[in-house]
Coordinates of C-alpha atoms and ligand atoms in Angstrom, one line a residue:
M1 CA 0.0 0.0 0.0
D2 CA 1.2 3.5 -0.8
F3 CA 0.1 6.1 1.7
Q4 CA 2.1 8.8 -0.1
L5 CA 0.0 11.5 -1.8
S6 CA 1.1 12.1 -5.4
E7 CA 2.8 15.3 -6.6
D8 CA -0.6 16.4 -8.1
N9 CA -2.5 15.7 -4.9
L10 CA 0.1 17.8 -2.9
M11 CA 0.0 20.6 -5.5
F12 CA -3.8 20.9 -5.3
R13 CA -3.7 20.6 -1.5
D14 CA -1.0 23.3 -1.1
A15 CA -2.6 25.7 -3.6
A16 CA -5.9 25.5 -1.7
R17 CA -4.1 25.8 1.6
E18 CA -2.4 29.0 0.5
F19 CA -5.7 30.5 -0.8
A20 CA -7.5 29.5 2.4
E21 CA -4.8 30.9 4.7
K22 CA -4.6 34.2 2.8
R23 CA -8.2 34.8 1.9
L24 CA -10.6 32.7 4.0
F25 CA -9.1 32.0 7.4
P26 CA -8.6 35.7 8.3
N27 CA -12.1 36.6 7.1
A28 CA -14.2 33.6 8.1
E29 CA -15.5 35.2 11.3
K30 CA -16.7 38.2 9.2
F31 CA -18.4 35.9 6.7
D32 CA -20.1 34.1 9.5
E33 CA -21.4 37.3 11.1
E34 CA -22.6 38.8 7.8
G35 CA -24.1 35.5 6.7
K36 CA -22.4 35.6 3.3
V37 CA -19.2 35.4 1.3
P38 CA -18.4 38.6 -0.7
K39 CA -18.5 38.3 -4.5
E40 CA -14.8 39.1 -4.9
I41 CA -13.9 35.8 -3.1
Y42 CA -16.1 33.9 -5.6
D43 CA -14.5 35.8 -8.4
E44 CA -11.0 34.8 -7.1
L45 CA -12.0 31.2 -6.7
A46 CA -13.4 31.2 -10.3
E47 CA -10.2 32.7 -11.6
L48 CA -8.3 29.9 -9.9
G49 CA -10.5 27.2 -11.4
Y50 CA -12.3 26.0 -8.2
F51 CA -15.7 26.0 -9.9
G52 CA -14.5 23.4 -12.4
M53 CA -12.5 21.0 -10.3
L54 CA -14.4 18.0 -11.5
V55 CA -15.4 19.2 -15.0
P56 CA -13.6 17.7 -18.0
E57 CA -10.9 19.8 -19.5
K58 CA -12.7 19.9 -22.8
Y59 CA -15.4 22.0 -21.2
G60 CA -12.9 24.3 -19.5
G61 CA -12.6 22.4 -16.2
M62 CA -9.6 21.2 -14.2
E63 CA -10.7 17.6 -14.3
I64 CA -8.7 16.7 -11.2
D65 CA -9.0 13.3 -9.5
T66 CA -11.2 12.8 -6.4
L67 CA -8.2 12.4 -4.1
S68 CA -6.8 15.8 -5.2
Y69 CA -10.3 17.2 -4.9
V70 CA -10.7 16.1 -1.3
C71 CA -7.2 17.3 -0.4
A72 CA -8.1 20.8 -1.7
M73 CA -11.6 20.7 -0.2
E74 CA -10.3 19.9 3.3
E75 CA -8.1 23.0 3.1
L76 CA -10.9 25.2 1.9
S77 CA -13.1 23.9 4.7
R78 CA -10.3 24.6 7.2
G79 CA -10.4 28.2 6.0
C80 CA -14.2 28.6 5.8
S81 CA -16.5 25.6 5.8
G82 CA -19.6 27.6 4.9
L83 CA -18.0 28.6 1.6
M84 CA -16.6 25.1 1.0
I85 CA -20.0 23.4 1.2
G86 CA -21.3 25.7 -1.6
L87 CA -18.4 24.7 -3.7
S88 CA -18.9 21.1 -2.9
V89 CA -22.6 21.1 -4.0
H90 CA -21.6 23.0 -7.1
N91 CA -18.8 20.6 -8.0
S92 CA -19.8 17.2 -6.8
L93 CA -23.5 17.3 -7.1
T94 CA -24.4 19.7 -10.0
C95 CA -21.3 19.6 -12.3
E96 CA -20.9 15.8 -11.8
A97 CA -24.6 15.2 -12.6
I98 CA -24.2 16.9 -16.0
A99 CA -20.7 15.5 -16.7
N100 CA -21.8 11.9 -15.8
F101 CA -25.4 11.8 -16.9
G102 CA -26.1 14.8 -19.2
T103 CA -26.5 14.8 -23.0
D104 CA -23.8 16.3 -25.2
E105 CA -26.1 19.4 -25.7
Q106 CA -26.5 19.8 -22.0
K107 CA -22.7 19.5 -21.4
D108 CA -22.0 22.0 -24.2
K109 CA -24.5 24.5 -22.9
Y110 CA -23.9 24.4 -19.1
L111 CA -20.5 22.9 -18.2
P112 CA -18.3 25.7 -19.6
K113 CA -20.3 28.3 -17.6
L114 CA -20.3 26.2 -14.5
A115 CA -16.6 25.5 -14.7
A116 CA -15.9 29.2 -15.2
G117 CA -18.0 30.1 -12.1
E118 CA -20.3 32.2 -14.4
I119 CA -23.2 30.2 -12.9
I120 CA -23.4 28.4 -9.6
G121 CA -25.1 25.0 -9.2
A122 CA -27.6 23.8 -6.6
Y123 CA -29.1 20.4 -5.8
C124 CA -32.8 20.1 -4.9
L125 CA -33.8 16.8 -3.4
T126 CA -35.1 17.4 0.1
E127 CA -38.7 18.6 0.7
P128 CA -40.6 19.7 3.8
N129 CA -41.9 16.1 4.3
S130 CA -39.3 14.1 2.5
G131 CA -35.7 14.1 4.0
T132 CA -34.1 10.8 4.9
D133 CA -36.9 9.1 3.0
A134 CA -36.0 11.0 -0.1
G135 CA -37.8 8.6 -2.4
S136 CA -41.1 9.8 -1.0
L137 CA -40.7 13.3 -2.6
K138 CA -43.9 15.0 -3.8
T139 CA -42.9 17.7 -6.3
T140 CA -44.6 16.8 -9.5
A141 CA -43.6 17.3 -13.1
K142 CA -46.5 16.9 -15.5
E143 CA -45.9 16.5 -19.2
E144 CA -47.4 19.2 -21.4
G145 CA -46.2 19.2 -25.0
D146 CA -42.5 20.0 -25.1
Y147 CA -42.4 20.9 -21.4
Y148 CA -42.6 19.5 -17.9
V149 CA -44.7 21.6 -15.5
L150 CA -43.4 21.6 -12.0
D151 CA -45.4 22.0 -8.7
G152 CA -44.0 21.6 -5.3
T153 CA -41.4 22.8 -2.7
K154 CA -37.8 22.0 -2.1
S155 CA -36.2 22.8 1.3
F156 CA -32.7 23.5 2.6
V157 CA -31.3 24.3 -0.9
T158 CA -27.6 25.1 -0.5
N159 CA -26.6 28.0 -2.9
G160 CA -30.4 28.6 -3.3
G161 CA -30.0 32.4 -3.5
L162 CA -26.7 32.3 -5.6
A163 CA -27.4 29.5 -8.1
G164 CA -28.0 30.0 -11.8
L165 CA -28.8 26.3 -12.3
F166 CA -30.8 24.0 -10.1
L167 CA -30.8 20.2 -10.4
V168 CA -34.3 19.3 -9.3
F169 CA -35.7 15.9 -8.5
V170 CA -39.4 15.5 -9.4
L171 CA -42.1 12.9 -9.7
T172 CA -42.9 12.1 -13.3
N173 CA -44.8 9.0 -12.5
K174 CA -46.9 9.6 -9.4
D175 CA -47.9 6.0 -8.8
A176 CA -44.4 4.5 -9.0
G177 CA -42.8 6.0 -5.8
S178 CA -39.0 6.3 -6.1
K179 CA -39.2 4.5 -9.5
G180 CA -41.1 7.5 -10.8
I181 CA -38.5 10.2 -10.0
S182 CA -36.7 12.1 -12.7
C183 CA -34.0 14.7 -12.6
L184 CA -34.4 18.1 -14.4
L185 CA -32.2 21.2 -14.9
V186 CA -34.1 24.4 -14.0
E187 CA -32.5 27.7 -14.9
E188 CA -32.8 30.5 -12.3
G189 CA -35.5 33.0 -13.3
T190 CA -37.7 30.4 -14.9
E191 CA -41.3 31.6 -14.6
G192 CA -43.2 29.9 -11.8
M193 CA -40.1 29.4 -9.6
S194 CA -39.6 31.4 -6.5
I195 CA -36.7 31.6 -4.1
G196 CA -37.3 32.0 -0.3
A197 CA -35.5 34.1 2.2
P198 CA -32.1 32.8 3.6
E199 CA -32.6 30.3 6.4
K200 CA -31.4 31.5 9.8
K201 CA -29.0 28.7 10.8
M202 CA -27.1 27.6 13.9
G203 CA -23.9 27.5 12.0
L204 CA -22.4 27.4 8.6
K205 CA -23.8 30.9 8.2
A206 CA -21.6 31.9 5.3
S207 CA -23.5 29.3 3.2
D208 CA -26.7 30.3 1.5
T209 CA -29.6 28.0 2.3
R210 CA -33.2 28.6 1.0
E211 CA -36.5 27.1 0.2
I212 CA -37.4 27.0 -3.5
A213 CA -41.1 26.8 -4.6
F214 CA -42.4 25.7 -8.0
D215 CA -45.9 26.8 -9.1
G216 CA -46.7 25.8 -12.6
C217 CA -43.0 26.2 -13.6
K218 CA -42.5 25.2 -17.2
V219 CA -39.2 23.4 -18.0
P220 CA -38.3 22.3 -21.5
K221 CA -38.1 18.5 -21.9
E222 CA -34.6 18.7 -23.2
N223 CA -33.6 19.6 -19.6
L224 CA -34.2 16.1 -18.4
I225 CA -30.9 14.6 -17.0
G226 CA -30.6 10.8 -17.7
E227 CA -33.7 8.8 -18.4
K228 CA -37.2 9.6 -17.4
D229 CA -38.2 7.9 -14.1
K230 CA -34.6 6.8 -13.4
G231 CA -33.6 10.0 -11.5
F232 CA -33.5 8.5 -8.0
K233 CA -30.5 6.3 -8.9
I234 CA -28.8 9.5 -10.1
A235 CA -29.7 11.3 -6.8
L236 CA -28.2 8.4 -4.8
S237 CA -25.0 8.0 -6.9
L238 CA -24.3 11.8 -6.7
L239 CA -24.9 11.7 -2.9
S240 CA -22.4 8.9 -2.6
N241 CA -19.8 11.1 -4.2
G242 CA -21.0 14.1 -2.2
R243 CA -20.5 12.2 1.1
I244 CA -16.7 11.9 0.4
G245 CA -16.7 15.7 0.0
V246 CA -18.6 16.2 3.3
G247 CA -16.1 13.9 4.9
S248 CA -13.3 16.2 3.8
Q249 CA -15.3 19.2 5.0
A250 CA -15.5 17.6 8.5
V251 CA -11.8 16.8 8.5
G252 CA -11.0 20.5 7.6
I253 CA -13.2 21.8 10.5
A254 CA -11.7 19.3 12.9
Q255 CA -8.2 20.1 11.9
A256 CA -8.8 23.9 12.4
A257 CA -10.4 23.3 15.8
C258 CA -7.5 21.0 16.9
E259 CA -4.9 23.6 15.8
E260 CA -6.7 26.3 17.9
A261 CA -6.8 24.0 20.9
L262 CA -3.2 23.0 20.6
N263 CA -2.0 26.6 20.3
Y264 CA -4.2 27.8 23.2
S265 CA -3.2 25.0 25.5
K266 CA 0.5 26.0 25.1
V267 CA -0.1 29.7 26.1
R268 CA -2.9 29.4 28.7
E269 CA -1.4 28.9 32.1
Q270 CA -3.2 27.7 35.2
F271 CA -1.5 26.6 38.5
G272 CA 1.6 28.2 37.2
R273 CA 2.1 26.0 34.1
P274 CA 0.7 25.7 30.5
I275 CA -2.5 23.7 30.5
C276 CA -1.0 21.3 27.9
S277 CA 1.3 20.0 30.6
F278 CA -1.8 18.5 32.4
Q279 CA -2.3 15.0 31.1
A280 CA -6.1 15.5 31.0
I281 CA -5.6 18.2 28.3
A282 CA -2.6 16.5 26.5
F283 CA -4.7 13.3 26.1
K284 CA -7.6 15.2 24.7
L285 CA -5.2 16.7 22.1
S286 CA -3.8 13.2 21.3
E287 CA -7.3 11.7 20.8
M288 CA -8.1 14.7 18.5
A289 CA -5.0 13.9 16.4
V290 CA -5.9 10.1 16.2
K291 CA -9.5 10.8 15.2
I292 CA -8.5 13.4 12.5
D293 CA -5.9 11.1 11.1
A294 CA -8.3 8.1 10.9
S295 CA -11.0 10.3 9.4
R296 CA -8.7 11.6 6.7
L297 CA -7.5 8.1 5.8
L298 CA -11.1 6.9 5.4
V299 CA -11.9 9.9 3.2
H300 CA -8.8 9.4 1.1
R301 CA -9.6 5.6 0.7
A302 CA -13.2 6.4 -0.5
A303 CA -11.8 8.9 -3.0
W304 CA -9.1 6.5 -4.1
L305 CA -11.7 3.8 -4.7
K306 CA -13.8 6.2 -6.8
D307 CA -10.8 7.3 -8.8
N308 CA -10.0 3.6 -9.6
G309 CA -13.5 2.9 -10.7
M310 CA -14.2 0.6 -7.8
Q311 CA -17.4 0.3 -5.7
H312 CA -17.2 3.0 -3.0
D313 CA -20.8 3.6 -1.7
T314 CA -20.3 1.9 1.6
E315 CA -16.8 3.3 2.0
A316 CA -18.1 6.8 1.3
S317 CA -20.7 6.3 4.0
M318 CA -18.1 5.0 6.4
A319 CA -15.9 8.0 5.7
K320 CA -18.8 10.5 6.2
Y321 CA -20.0 8.8 9.3
Y322 CA -16.7 8.6 11.1
A323 CA -15.3 12.0 9.9
T324 CA -18.4 13.9 10.9
K325 CA -18.9 12.2 14.2
S326 CA -15.2 12.8 14.9
A327 CA -15.4 16.5 13.9
N328 CA -18.2 17.0 16.3
W329 CA -16.2 15.3 19.1
V330 CA -13.1 17.3 18.3
C331 CA -14.9 20.6 18.2
N332 CA -16.6 19.9 21.5
E333 CA -13.3 19.0 23.1
A334 CA -11.6 22.1 21.5
V335 CA -14.2 24.2 23.3
Q336 CA -13.5 22.4 26.5
V337 CA -9.7 23.0 26.2
H338 CA -10.5 26.7 25.9
G339 CA -12.6 26.7 29.1
G340 CA -15.0 29.7 29.3
Y341 CA -13.2 31.4 26.4
G342 CA -14.3 28.6 24.1
Y343 CA -17.9 29.7 24.7
I344 CA -17.1 33.3 23.5
K345 CA -17.3 34.3 19.9
E346 CA -13.9 35.9 19.9
Y347 CA -12.4 32.5 19.8
P348 CA -13.0 30.6 16.5
V349 CA -13.6 27.2 18.2
E350 CA -17.1 28.5 19.0
R351 CA -17.8 28.8 15.3
Y352 CA -16.2 25.4 14.5
F353 CA -18.4 23.8 17.1
R354 CA -21.5 25.3 15.3
D355 CA -20.3 24.6 11.8
A356 CA -19.4 20.9 12.5
R357 CA -23.0 20.1 13.7
V358 CA -24.6 20.0 10.3
T359 CA -22.1 17.7 8.8
E360 CA -23.9 14.9 10.6
I361 CA -27.2 15.9 9.1
Y362 CA -26.9 16.8 5.4
E363 CA -26.1 14.5 2.4
G364 CA -27.6 11.7 4.6
T365 CA -27.7 11.8 8.4
S366 CA -25.4 9.7 10.5
E367 CA -28.4 7.3 11.0
A368 CA -28.8 7.1 7.2
Q369 CA -25.1 6.2 6.8
M370 CA -25.6 3.4 9.3
I371 CA -28.5 2.1 7.2
V372 CA -26.2 2.0 4.1
I373 CA -23.3 0.4 6.0
S374 CA -25.5 -2.2 7.8
R375 CA -27.1 -3.2 4.5
A376 CA -23.7 -3.8 3.0
I377 CA -22.3 -5.8 5.9
L378 CA -25.5 -7.8 6.5
K379 CA -26.2 -8.9 3.0
Ligands
FAD1 C1 -27.6 23.6 6.2 C2 -28.3 22.5 5.3 C3 -28.0 22.4 4.0 C4 -28.7 21.5 3.2 N1 -28.5 21.5 1.8 C5 -29.3 20.6 1.1 C6 -29.2 20.7 -0.4 O1 -28.4 21.5 -0.9 N2 -30.0 19.9 -1.1 C7 -30.9 19.1 -0.5 O2 -31.6 18.4 -1.2 N3 -31.0 19.0 0.9 C8 -30.2 19.7 1.7 N4 -30.3 19.7 3.0 C9 -31.3 18.7 3.6 C10 -30.6 17.6 4.3 O3 -30.1 16.7 3.4 C11 -31.7 16.9 5.2 O4 -32.0 17.8 6.3 C12 -31.4 15.5 5.7 O5 -31.3 14.6 4.7 C13 -32.3 15.0 6.8 O6 -33.6 15.1 6.4 P1 -34.7 15.8 7.4 O7 -34.1 17.1 7.8 O8 -36.0 15.8 6.7 O9 -34.7 14.9 8.7 P2 -35.6 13.5 8.8 O10 -35.5 12.7 7.7 O11 -37.0 13.9 9.2 O12 -34.9 12.9 10.1 C14 -35.1 13.2 11.4 C15 -34.3 12.3 12.3 O13 -34.8 10.9 12.1 C16 -33.8 10.1 11.7 N5 -34.3 9.0 10.8 C17 -35.1 9.2 9.7 N6 -35.3 8.0 9.1 C18 -34.7 7.1 9.8 C19 -34.5 5.6 9.7 N7 -35.1 4.9 8.7 N8 -33.8 5.0 10.7 C20 -33.2 5.7 11.7 N9 -33.3 7.0 11.8 C21 -34.0 7.7 10.9 C22 -32.8 11.0 11.0 O14 -31.5 10.4 11.0 C23 -32.8 12.2 11.9 O15 -32.1 12.0 13.1 C24 -29.6 20.6 3.8 C25 -29.8 20.6 5.2 C26 -29.2 21.6 6.0 C27 -29.5 21.7 7.4

């Protein structure tokens, strides 16, 4: 086994680290307070190619492998996880959907703009009454001539207020349940589509999350991604890839929280000595290091399996489950190492603690990952 990252992997990791340390890390608190990331940061990311990481070169993307992608995403998350999740949805859910399942016309029309960051992508699966049980979604798309007419509501849409293109999962066969779901591309501004106000969240405030409603929204039939009624498989396969990305997000947050705790423990003195000299604190830091390392290895393994065209659904769920649980544990302990100051906004561990929480919820809750893993090991 070779645990060494390739030169390419290291190059993408180091470039993302440099950008994150210069442009994200110093401003992440401001982004959190303002509930958004300024346009200039998106422009800089676009210039550097981060909107086209997984898009084939022939459409203007970087076409990097998944391992390089997660190395870069971990660093961007360490800098600002709210920004990172928007990029993750754009790259691994929207761009990959078109690159892997789209027609040549759809690829020609959308991928160059997505790769250049001219338009941002969003992924709309969840509904008010359909979350973990995503196959029970109720948004309908009725055929009318050359169009589908959409009615229904999608909730918690990441990039909802920023996106130019929405990947929307709809019911095209009402009586077939998850076997009647199709996947459509809906352009922002399409008549009959309305975008709600930003959700007021516990954490990850720099990320834009909204409800999207469709009321008689007409979408051309040519915007169907993949085959009619076969969209649920697309949704699941994209989520499997997305979970590797959320795993890397969790590792990035945990790494940032661990670094803060380490530094603080060396300068904070009690009983006349730095608190890191107390075994109770040193062991917390050691356990953080172990959990982060194990999480990163699971994320890298899932990415490697995907890059090598191997089955990786279970491994993606394992990586997401372990990395997100670990990130929540690490952030909690990082607050503890800071004592009362960990509870005060001036110290970034307070934000990391809030940001880590959602990683166990979206792109499949921890319980949903357990379902995937138990099915695989019990079969
Ligand atoms: C900030 C944020 C961003 C998001 N971004 C997006 C996005 O871009 N696109 C999108 O489509 N969705 C998005 N989501 C939605 C997210 O994927 C869902 O919230 C998630 O899948 C859980 O669904 P739910 O909230 O309806 O919870 P529910 O499904 O109602 O679950 C509630 C609880 O019950 C548990 N549970 C449910 N079923 C079972 C079962 N069979 N066995 C054991 N336990 C079970 C769950 O694990 C959970 O603990 C986002 C959510 C958030 C908070």
